[in-house]
Coordinates of C-alpha atoms in Angstrom, one line a residue:
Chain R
X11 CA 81.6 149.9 109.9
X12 CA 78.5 148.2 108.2
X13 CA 78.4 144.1 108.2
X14 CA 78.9 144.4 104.6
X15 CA 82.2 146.7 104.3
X16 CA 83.5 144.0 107.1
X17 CA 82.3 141.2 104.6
X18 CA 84.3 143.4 101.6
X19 CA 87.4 143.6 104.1
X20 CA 87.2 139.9 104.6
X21 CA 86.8 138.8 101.0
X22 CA 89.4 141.1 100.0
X23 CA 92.0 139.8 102.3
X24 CA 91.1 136.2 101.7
X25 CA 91.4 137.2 97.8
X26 CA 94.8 137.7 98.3
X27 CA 95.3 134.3 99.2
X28 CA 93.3 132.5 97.0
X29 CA 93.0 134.8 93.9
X30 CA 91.5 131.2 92.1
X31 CA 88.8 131.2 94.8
X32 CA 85.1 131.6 93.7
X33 CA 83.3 133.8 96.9
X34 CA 79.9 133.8 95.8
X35 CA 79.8 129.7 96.3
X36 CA 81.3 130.1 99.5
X37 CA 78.1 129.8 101.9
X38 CA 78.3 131.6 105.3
X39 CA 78.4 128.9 107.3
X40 CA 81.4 126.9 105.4
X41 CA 84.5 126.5 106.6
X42 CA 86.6 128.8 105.0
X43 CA 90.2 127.5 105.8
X44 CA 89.0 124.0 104.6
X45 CA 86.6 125.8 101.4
X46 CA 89.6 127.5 99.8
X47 CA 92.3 125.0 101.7
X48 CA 94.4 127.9 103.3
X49 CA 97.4 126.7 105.8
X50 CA 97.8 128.2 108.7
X51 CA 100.8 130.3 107.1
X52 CA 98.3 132.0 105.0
X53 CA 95.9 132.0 107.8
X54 CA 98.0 134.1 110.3
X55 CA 99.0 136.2 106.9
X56 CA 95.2 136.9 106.5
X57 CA 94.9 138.1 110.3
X58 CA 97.8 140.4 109.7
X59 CA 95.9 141.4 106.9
X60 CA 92.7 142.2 108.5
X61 CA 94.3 144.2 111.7
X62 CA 96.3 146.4 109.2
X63 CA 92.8 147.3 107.7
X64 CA 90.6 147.3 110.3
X65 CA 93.2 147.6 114.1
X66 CA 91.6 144.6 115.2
X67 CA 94.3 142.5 116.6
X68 CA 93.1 138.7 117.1
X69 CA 94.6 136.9 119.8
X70 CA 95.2 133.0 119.2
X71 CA 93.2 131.7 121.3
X72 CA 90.2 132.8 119.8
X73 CA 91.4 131.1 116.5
X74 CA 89.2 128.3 117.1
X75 CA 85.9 130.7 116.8
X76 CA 87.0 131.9 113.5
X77 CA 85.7 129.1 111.4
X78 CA 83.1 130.6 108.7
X79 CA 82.5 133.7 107.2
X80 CA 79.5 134.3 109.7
X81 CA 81.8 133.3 112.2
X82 CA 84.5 136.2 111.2
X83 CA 81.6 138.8 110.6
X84 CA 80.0 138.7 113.9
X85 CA 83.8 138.5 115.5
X86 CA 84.9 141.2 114.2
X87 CA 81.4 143.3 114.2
X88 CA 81.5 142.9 118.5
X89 CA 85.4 144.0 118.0
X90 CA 84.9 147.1 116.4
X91 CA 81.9 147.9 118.4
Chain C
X20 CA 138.8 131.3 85.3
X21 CA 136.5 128.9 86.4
X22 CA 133.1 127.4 84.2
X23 CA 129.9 129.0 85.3
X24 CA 128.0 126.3 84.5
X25 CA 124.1 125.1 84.3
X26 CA 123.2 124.0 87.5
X27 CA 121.0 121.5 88.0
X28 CA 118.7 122.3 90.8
X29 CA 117.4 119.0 91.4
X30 CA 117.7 115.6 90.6
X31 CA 114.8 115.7 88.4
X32 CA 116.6 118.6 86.0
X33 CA 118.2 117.3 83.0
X34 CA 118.0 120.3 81.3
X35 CA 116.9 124.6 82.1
X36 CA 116.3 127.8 79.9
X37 CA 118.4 130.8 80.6
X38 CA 116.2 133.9 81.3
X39 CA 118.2 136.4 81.5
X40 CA 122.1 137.7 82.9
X41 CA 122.0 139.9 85.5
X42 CA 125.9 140.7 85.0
X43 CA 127.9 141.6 81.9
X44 CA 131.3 140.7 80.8
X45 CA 133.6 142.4 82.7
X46 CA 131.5 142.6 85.8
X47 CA 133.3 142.1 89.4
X48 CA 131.3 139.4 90.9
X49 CA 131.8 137.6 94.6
X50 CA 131.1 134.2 95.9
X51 CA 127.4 134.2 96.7
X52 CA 126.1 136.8 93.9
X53 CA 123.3 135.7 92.1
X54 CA 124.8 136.4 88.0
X55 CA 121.7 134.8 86.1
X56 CA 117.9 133.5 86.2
X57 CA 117.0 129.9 85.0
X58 CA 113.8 128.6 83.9
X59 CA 113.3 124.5 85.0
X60 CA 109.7 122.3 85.1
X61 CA 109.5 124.0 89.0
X62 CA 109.6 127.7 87.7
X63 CA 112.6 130.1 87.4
X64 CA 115.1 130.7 89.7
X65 CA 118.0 132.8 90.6
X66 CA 121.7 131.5 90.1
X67 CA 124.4 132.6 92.3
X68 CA 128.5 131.9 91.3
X69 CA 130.5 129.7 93.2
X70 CA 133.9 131.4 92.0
X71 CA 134.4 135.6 92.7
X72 CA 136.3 137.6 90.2
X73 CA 135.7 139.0 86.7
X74 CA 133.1 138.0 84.2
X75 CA 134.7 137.0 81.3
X76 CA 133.4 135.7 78.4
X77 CA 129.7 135.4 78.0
X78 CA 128.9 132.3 75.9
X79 CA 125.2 131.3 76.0
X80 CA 122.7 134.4 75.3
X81 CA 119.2 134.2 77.0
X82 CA 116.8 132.3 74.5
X83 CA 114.0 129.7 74.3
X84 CA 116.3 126.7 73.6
X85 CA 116.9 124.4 76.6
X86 CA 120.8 124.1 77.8
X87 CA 121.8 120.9 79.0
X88 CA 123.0 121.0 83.0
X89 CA 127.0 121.0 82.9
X90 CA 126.8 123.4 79.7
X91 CA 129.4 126.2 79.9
X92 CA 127.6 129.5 80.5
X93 CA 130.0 132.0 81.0
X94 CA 133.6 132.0 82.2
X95 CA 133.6 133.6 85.9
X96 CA 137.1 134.4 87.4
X97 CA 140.7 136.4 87.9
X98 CA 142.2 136.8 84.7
X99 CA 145.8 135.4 85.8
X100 CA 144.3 132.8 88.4
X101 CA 144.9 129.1 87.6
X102 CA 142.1 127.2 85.8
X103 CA 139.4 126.3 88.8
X104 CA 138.3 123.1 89.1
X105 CA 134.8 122.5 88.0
X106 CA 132.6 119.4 88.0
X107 CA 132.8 117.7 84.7
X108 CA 129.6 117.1 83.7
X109 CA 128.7 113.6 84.4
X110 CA 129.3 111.1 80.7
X111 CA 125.4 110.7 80.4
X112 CA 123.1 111.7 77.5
X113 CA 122.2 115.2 77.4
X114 CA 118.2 115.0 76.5
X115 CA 116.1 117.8 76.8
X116 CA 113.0 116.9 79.2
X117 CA 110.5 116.9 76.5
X118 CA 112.6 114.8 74.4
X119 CA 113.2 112.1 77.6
X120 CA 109.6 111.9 78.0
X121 CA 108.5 111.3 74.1
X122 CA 111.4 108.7 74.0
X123 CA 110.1 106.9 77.0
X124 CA 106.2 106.8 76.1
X125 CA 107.2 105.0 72.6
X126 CA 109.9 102.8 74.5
X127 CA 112.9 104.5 72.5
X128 CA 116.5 104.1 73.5
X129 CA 117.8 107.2 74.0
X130 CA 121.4 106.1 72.8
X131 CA 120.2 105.0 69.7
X132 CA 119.2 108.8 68.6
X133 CA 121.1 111.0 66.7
X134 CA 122.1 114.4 68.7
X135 CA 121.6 117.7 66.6
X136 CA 120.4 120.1 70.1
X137 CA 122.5 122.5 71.1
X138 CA 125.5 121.2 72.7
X139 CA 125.4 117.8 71.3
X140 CA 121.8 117.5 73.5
X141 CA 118.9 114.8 71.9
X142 CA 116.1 117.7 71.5
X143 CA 112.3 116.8 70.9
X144 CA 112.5 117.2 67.2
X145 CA 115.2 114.4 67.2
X146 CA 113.1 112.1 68.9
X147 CA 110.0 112.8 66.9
X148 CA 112.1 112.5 63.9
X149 CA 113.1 108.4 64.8
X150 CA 109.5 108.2 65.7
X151 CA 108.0 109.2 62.2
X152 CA 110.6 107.6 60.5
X153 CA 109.8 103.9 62.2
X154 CA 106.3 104.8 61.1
X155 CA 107.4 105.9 57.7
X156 CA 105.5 108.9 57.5
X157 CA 106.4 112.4 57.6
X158 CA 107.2 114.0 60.6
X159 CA 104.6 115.9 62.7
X160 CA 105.7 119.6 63.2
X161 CA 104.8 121.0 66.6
X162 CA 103.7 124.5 66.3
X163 CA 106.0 126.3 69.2
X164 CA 103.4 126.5 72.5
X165 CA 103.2 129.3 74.4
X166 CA 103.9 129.2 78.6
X167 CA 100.3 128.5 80.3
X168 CA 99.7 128.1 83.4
X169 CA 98.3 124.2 82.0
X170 CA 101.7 123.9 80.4
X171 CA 103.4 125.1 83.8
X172 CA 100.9 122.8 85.7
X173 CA 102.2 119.5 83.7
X174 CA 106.1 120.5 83.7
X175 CA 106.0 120.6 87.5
X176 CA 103.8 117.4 87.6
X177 CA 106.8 116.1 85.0
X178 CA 109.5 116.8 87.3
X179 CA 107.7 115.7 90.7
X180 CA 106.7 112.7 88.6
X181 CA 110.9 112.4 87.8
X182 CA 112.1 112.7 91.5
X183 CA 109.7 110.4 92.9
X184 CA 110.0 107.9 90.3
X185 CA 113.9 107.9 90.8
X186 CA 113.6 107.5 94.5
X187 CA 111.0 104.8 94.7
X188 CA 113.4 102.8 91.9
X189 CA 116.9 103.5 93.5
X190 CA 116.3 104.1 97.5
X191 CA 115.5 101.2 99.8
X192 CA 113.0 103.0 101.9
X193 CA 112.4 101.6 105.6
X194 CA 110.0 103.7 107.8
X195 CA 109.6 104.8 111.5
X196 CA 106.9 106.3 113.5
X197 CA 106.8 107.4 117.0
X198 CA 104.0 109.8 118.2
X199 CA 104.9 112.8 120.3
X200 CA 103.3 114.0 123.7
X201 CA 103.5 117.7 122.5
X202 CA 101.8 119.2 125.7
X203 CA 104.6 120.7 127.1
X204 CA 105.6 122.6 123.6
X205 CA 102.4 124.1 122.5
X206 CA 101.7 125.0 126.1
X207 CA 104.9 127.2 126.2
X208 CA 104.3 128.2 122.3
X209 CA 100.9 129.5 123.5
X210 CA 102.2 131.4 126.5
X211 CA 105.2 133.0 124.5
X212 CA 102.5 133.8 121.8
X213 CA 100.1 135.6 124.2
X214 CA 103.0 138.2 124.9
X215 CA 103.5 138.8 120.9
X216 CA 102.2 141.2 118.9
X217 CA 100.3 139.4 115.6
X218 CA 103.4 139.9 113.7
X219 CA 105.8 138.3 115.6
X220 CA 103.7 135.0 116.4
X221 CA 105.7 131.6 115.9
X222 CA 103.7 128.7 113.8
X223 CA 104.1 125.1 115.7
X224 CA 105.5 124.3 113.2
X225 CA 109.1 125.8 113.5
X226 CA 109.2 123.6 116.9
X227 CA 109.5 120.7 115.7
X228 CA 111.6 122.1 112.6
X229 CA 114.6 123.4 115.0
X230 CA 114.0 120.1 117.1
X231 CA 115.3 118.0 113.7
X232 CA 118.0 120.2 113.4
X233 CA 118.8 119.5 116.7
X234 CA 118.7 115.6 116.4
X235 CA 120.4 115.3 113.3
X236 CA 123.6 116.4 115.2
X237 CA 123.1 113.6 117.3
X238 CA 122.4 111.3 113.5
X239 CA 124.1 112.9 111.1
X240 CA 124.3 109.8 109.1
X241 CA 120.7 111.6 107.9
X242 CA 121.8 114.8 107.0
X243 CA 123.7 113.5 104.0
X244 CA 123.2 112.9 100.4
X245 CA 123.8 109.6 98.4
X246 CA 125.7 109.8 95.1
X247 CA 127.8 107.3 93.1
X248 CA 127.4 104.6 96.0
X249 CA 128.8 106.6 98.8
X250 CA 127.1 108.8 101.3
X251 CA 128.4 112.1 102.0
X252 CA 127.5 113.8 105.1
X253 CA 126.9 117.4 105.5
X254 CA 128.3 119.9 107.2
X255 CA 125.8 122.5 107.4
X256 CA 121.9 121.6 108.2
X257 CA 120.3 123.3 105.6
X258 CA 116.3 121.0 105.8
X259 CA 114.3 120.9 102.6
X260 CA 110.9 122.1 103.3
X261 CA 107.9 120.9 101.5
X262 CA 106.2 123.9 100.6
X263 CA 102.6 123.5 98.5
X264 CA 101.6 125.9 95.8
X265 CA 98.3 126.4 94.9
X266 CA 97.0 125.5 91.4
X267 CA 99.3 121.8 92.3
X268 CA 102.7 120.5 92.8
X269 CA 104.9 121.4 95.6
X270 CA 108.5 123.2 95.8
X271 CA 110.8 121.8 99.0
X272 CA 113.5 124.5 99.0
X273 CA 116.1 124.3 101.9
X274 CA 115.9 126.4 105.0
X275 CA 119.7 127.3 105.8
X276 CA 121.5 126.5 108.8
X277 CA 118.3 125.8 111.3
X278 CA 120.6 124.2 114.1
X279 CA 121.7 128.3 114.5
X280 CA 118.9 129.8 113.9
X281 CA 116.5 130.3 117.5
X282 CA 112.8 130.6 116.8
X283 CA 112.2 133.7 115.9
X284 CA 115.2 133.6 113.3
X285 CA 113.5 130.0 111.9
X286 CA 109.8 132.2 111.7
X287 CA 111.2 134.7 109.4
X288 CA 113.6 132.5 107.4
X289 CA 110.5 130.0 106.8
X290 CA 107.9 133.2 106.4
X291 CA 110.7 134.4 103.6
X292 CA 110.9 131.2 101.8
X293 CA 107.6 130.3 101.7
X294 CA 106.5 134.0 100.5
X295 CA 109.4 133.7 98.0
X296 CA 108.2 130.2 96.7
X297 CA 105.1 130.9 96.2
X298 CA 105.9 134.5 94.2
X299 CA 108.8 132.3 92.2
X300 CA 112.0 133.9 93.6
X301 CA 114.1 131.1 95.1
X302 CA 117.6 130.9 94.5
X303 CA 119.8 128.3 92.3
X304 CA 121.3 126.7 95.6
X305 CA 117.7 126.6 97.6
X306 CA 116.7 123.7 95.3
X307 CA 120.0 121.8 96.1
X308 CA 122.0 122.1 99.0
X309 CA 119.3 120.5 101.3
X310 CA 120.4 117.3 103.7
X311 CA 117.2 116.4 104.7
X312 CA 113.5 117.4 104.0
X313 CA 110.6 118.2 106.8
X314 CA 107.4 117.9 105.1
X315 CA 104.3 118.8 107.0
X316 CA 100.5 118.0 106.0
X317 CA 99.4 118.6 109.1
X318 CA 97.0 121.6 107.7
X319 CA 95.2 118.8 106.4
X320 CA 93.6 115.9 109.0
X321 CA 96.5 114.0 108.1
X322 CA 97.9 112.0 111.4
X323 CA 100.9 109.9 110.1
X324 CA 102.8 110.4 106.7
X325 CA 104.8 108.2 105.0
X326 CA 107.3 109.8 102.8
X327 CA 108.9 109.8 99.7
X328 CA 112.6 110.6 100.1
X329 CA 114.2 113.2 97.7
X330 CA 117.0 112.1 95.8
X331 CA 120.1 112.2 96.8
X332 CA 118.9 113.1 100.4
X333 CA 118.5 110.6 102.5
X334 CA 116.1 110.8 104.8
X335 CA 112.6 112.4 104.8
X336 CA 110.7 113.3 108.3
X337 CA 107.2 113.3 108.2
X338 CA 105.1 115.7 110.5
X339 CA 101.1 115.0 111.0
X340 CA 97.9 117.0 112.5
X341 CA 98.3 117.4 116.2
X342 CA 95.5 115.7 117.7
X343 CA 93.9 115.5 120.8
X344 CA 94.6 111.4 121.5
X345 CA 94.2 109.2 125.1
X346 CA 97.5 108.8 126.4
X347 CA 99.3 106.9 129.0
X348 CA 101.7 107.5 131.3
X349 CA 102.9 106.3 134.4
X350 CA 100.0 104.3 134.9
X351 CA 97.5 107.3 134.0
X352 CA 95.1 108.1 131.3
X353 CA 95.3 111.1 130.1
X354 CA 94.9 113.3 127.2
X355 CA 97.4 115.3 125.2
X356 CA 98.2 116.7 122.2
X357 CA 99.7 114.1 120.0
X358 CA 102.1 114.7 116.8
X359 CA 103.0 111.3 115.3
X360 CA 106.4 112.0 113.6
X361 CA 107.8 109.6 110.8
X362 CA 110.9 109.2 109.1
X363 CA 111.5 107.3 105.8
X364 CA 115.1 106.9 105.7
X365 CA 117.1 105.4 102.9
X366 CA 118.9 101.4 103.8
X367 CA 121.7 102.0 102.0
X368 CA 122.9 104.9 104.4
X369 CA 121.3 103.9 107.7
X370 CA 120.0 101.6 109.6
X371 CA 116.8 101.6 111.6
X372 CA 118.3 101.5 114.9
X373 CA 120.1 104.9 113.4
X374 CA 116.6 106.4 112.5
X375 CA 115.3 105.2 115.9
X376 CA 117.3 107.4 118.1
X377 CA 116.8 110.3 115.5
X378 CA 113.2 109.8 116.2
X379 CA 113.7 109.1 119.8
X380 CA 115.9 112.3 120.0
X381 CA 113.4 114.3 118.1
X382 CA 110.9 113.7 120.8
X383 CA 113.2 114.7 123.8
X384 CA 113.8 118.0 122.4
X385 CA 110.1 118.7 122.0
X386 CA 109.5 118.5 125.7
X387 CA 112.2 120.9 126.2
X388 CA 110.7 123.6 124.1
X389 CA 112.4 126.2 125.7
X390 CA 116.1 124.9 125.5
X391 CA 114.9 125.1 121.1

């Protein structure tokens, strides 16, 4: 899977939560949960999200390295590796 | 055959569209069956019956026109069964939302206008009309407006405005804080998440949810609701929780029966409710049969929040971020994670040594976390 199809899963799951949101001003090293203000409700819903699409299950302690979009990309680019 | 009345679904409702039956006459209908959808400031909601038997006699058709709480809806009931008993709708002025807020921008006493709603309610137009008559001028006609999400936007910000503004007139708040060693909890959350699949994980958050469900049996005097001077405590512990919706305004629909619920029961009853508020499918009896409400900002850096109580509840606890502060005990420095928990609890029904050992309470159950 290319970095961008990841980047596409990622914005499409994160669209589901915040349809209102404006992805081409997020920057790649924002943080996202604060950016489009998702709780951590919506936040475990778009990890479900992601390992129904891509069978990448995160475990909670690596939460706190899941902060940006560059963040997510490179996470899940060594997981599917 | 009993009334199957407007509800009101909270105390800042005066007034709700019906959106559509989902019985007809002659239905057979239980306790517990939602029979129609109704449209407030907070969105539209699903009615269930308090009375089982027949639908009789359908009396108010689904429309634009805003019904007056306590109006007669339908008649719900056995045929040959005594007249039930029914809340008579309280002797206040029926005024349609729109109409209460006109009247109070231009400082109108609402007795003093004429009635021609439906049901004997003051309606918009009727206000308008004493307004352009004092000005002796023609009346302005309002062209009907369409639902928008701007229009949906200011009727929620209407009725939180209504609540709040009740609560901070009527309820002598007193407030509590006590912060919370939560090391022992999110260290046992953490190990029982590890051997969870994604889908099963827990949220902190229903630990200390079931851990106020917990305490209030040990205060009920806080699971209670306040009305015509007398508190009334309740049975079940159904707890409000405040529940954000994007685009503004919150919802704080009630979680039933926590106390029985263990954690992974309290996961998927909060998951469903705050799937279901956020798609607009709560229920009627959601919005009122809450004792107490749990609101959480702790998503946001928030540490300590001091709470609004929701009329006629009682008491409000207040949960902040868990932070990482110094902490002493025993003569050692350490440092834990720290949740500072508050409570704004109302005078008239408690007292703060009451809302002290809630508080006090809350915290022993959190350093049990396996006994939640």
């Amino acid at each position: 899977m290319t970095e961008a199809e990841i980047k596409t899963t990622i914005i499409a799951g994160l669209y589901q939560i915040a349809p209102e949101a404006d992805f081409e001003e997020l920057l790649p090293t924002e943080n996202i949960r604060e950016e489009l203000d998702i709780d951590s409700f919506d936040f475990l819903n778009f990890l479900i999200g992601l390992d129904d699409k891509l069978k990448v299950e995160i475990p909670e302690s690596d939460y706190e390295k899941l902060i940006s979009m560059n963040d997510l990309i490179g996470y899940l680019q060594e997981r599917l590796s | 055959m009993a009334d199957f009345i407007m509800p009101s679904l909270g105390a800042d409702m005066t007034s709700g569209m019906l959106v559509s039956w989902l019985v007809e006459e002659g239905d057979q209908v239980k306790v517990g069956d939602i029979v129609a959808e109704v449209e407030t400031a907070k969105g539209v909601f699903e009615v269930e019956t308090f009375n089982g038997g027949v639908v009789g006699k359908i009396l108010v058709q689904p429309g634009d026109a805003e019904i007056a709480v306590g109006t007669v809806l339908a008649t719900i009931g056995e045929e040959s069964a005594v007249v039930a008993v029914v809340d008579a709708p309280t002797e206040r002025l029926r005024v349609s939302p729109a109409a209460r807020r006109l009247a109070d921008e231009n400082h109108i006493d609402l007795s003093q206008v004429e009635a021609t709603g439906a049901q004997g309610a003051i309606s918009l137009a009727d206000v308008e009309g004493l307004i352009a008559a004092a000005a002796a001028s023609p009346p302005v006609r309002n062209a009907p407006k369409k639902e928008s999400a701007v229009d949906f936007k200011m009727g929620m910000r209407q009725a939180i405005a209504a609540a709040m503004s009740l609560s901070n007139r009527e309820i002598p708040h007193y407030y509590l804080a006590t912060d919370i060693d939560m090391g022992r909890s999110l260290s046992w959350l953490e190990e029982q998440n590890r051997q969870r699949s994604i889908r099963e994980r827990l949220l902190p958050v229903v630990l200390p949810l079931k851990a106020v469900a917990l305490a209030i049996a040990k205060v009920p005097e806080l699971n209670a609701h306040w009305v015509d001077g007398q508190l009334q405590l309740k049975s079940a512990v159904h707890i409000g929780f405040a529940i954000t919706l994007r685009g503004g305004g919150l919802i704080t629909p009630a979680l039933h029966n926590v106390d029985q619920l263990n954690l992974d029961q309290l996961m998927a009853a909060m998951s469903d409710l705050i799937s279901r508020t956020r798609s607009g499918k709560l229920r009627g009896s959601e919005m009122t049969d809450a004792g107490i409400t749990v609101t959480g900002l702790g998503d946001l850096g928030v540490r300590t929040v001091y709470g609004v109580i929701y009329p006629p509840q009682v008491a409000l606890v207040g949960l902040g971020k868990i932070s990482e502060q110094p902490w002493a005990e025993n003569g050692l420095l350490g440092v834990r994670p720290v949740l500072t928990a508050t409570l704004a609890a109302d005078h008239r029904a408690s007292d703060g040594h009451l809302g002290g050992q809630f508080l006090d309470a809350l915290n022993k159950f959190l350093q049990e976390p396996e006994a939640l």
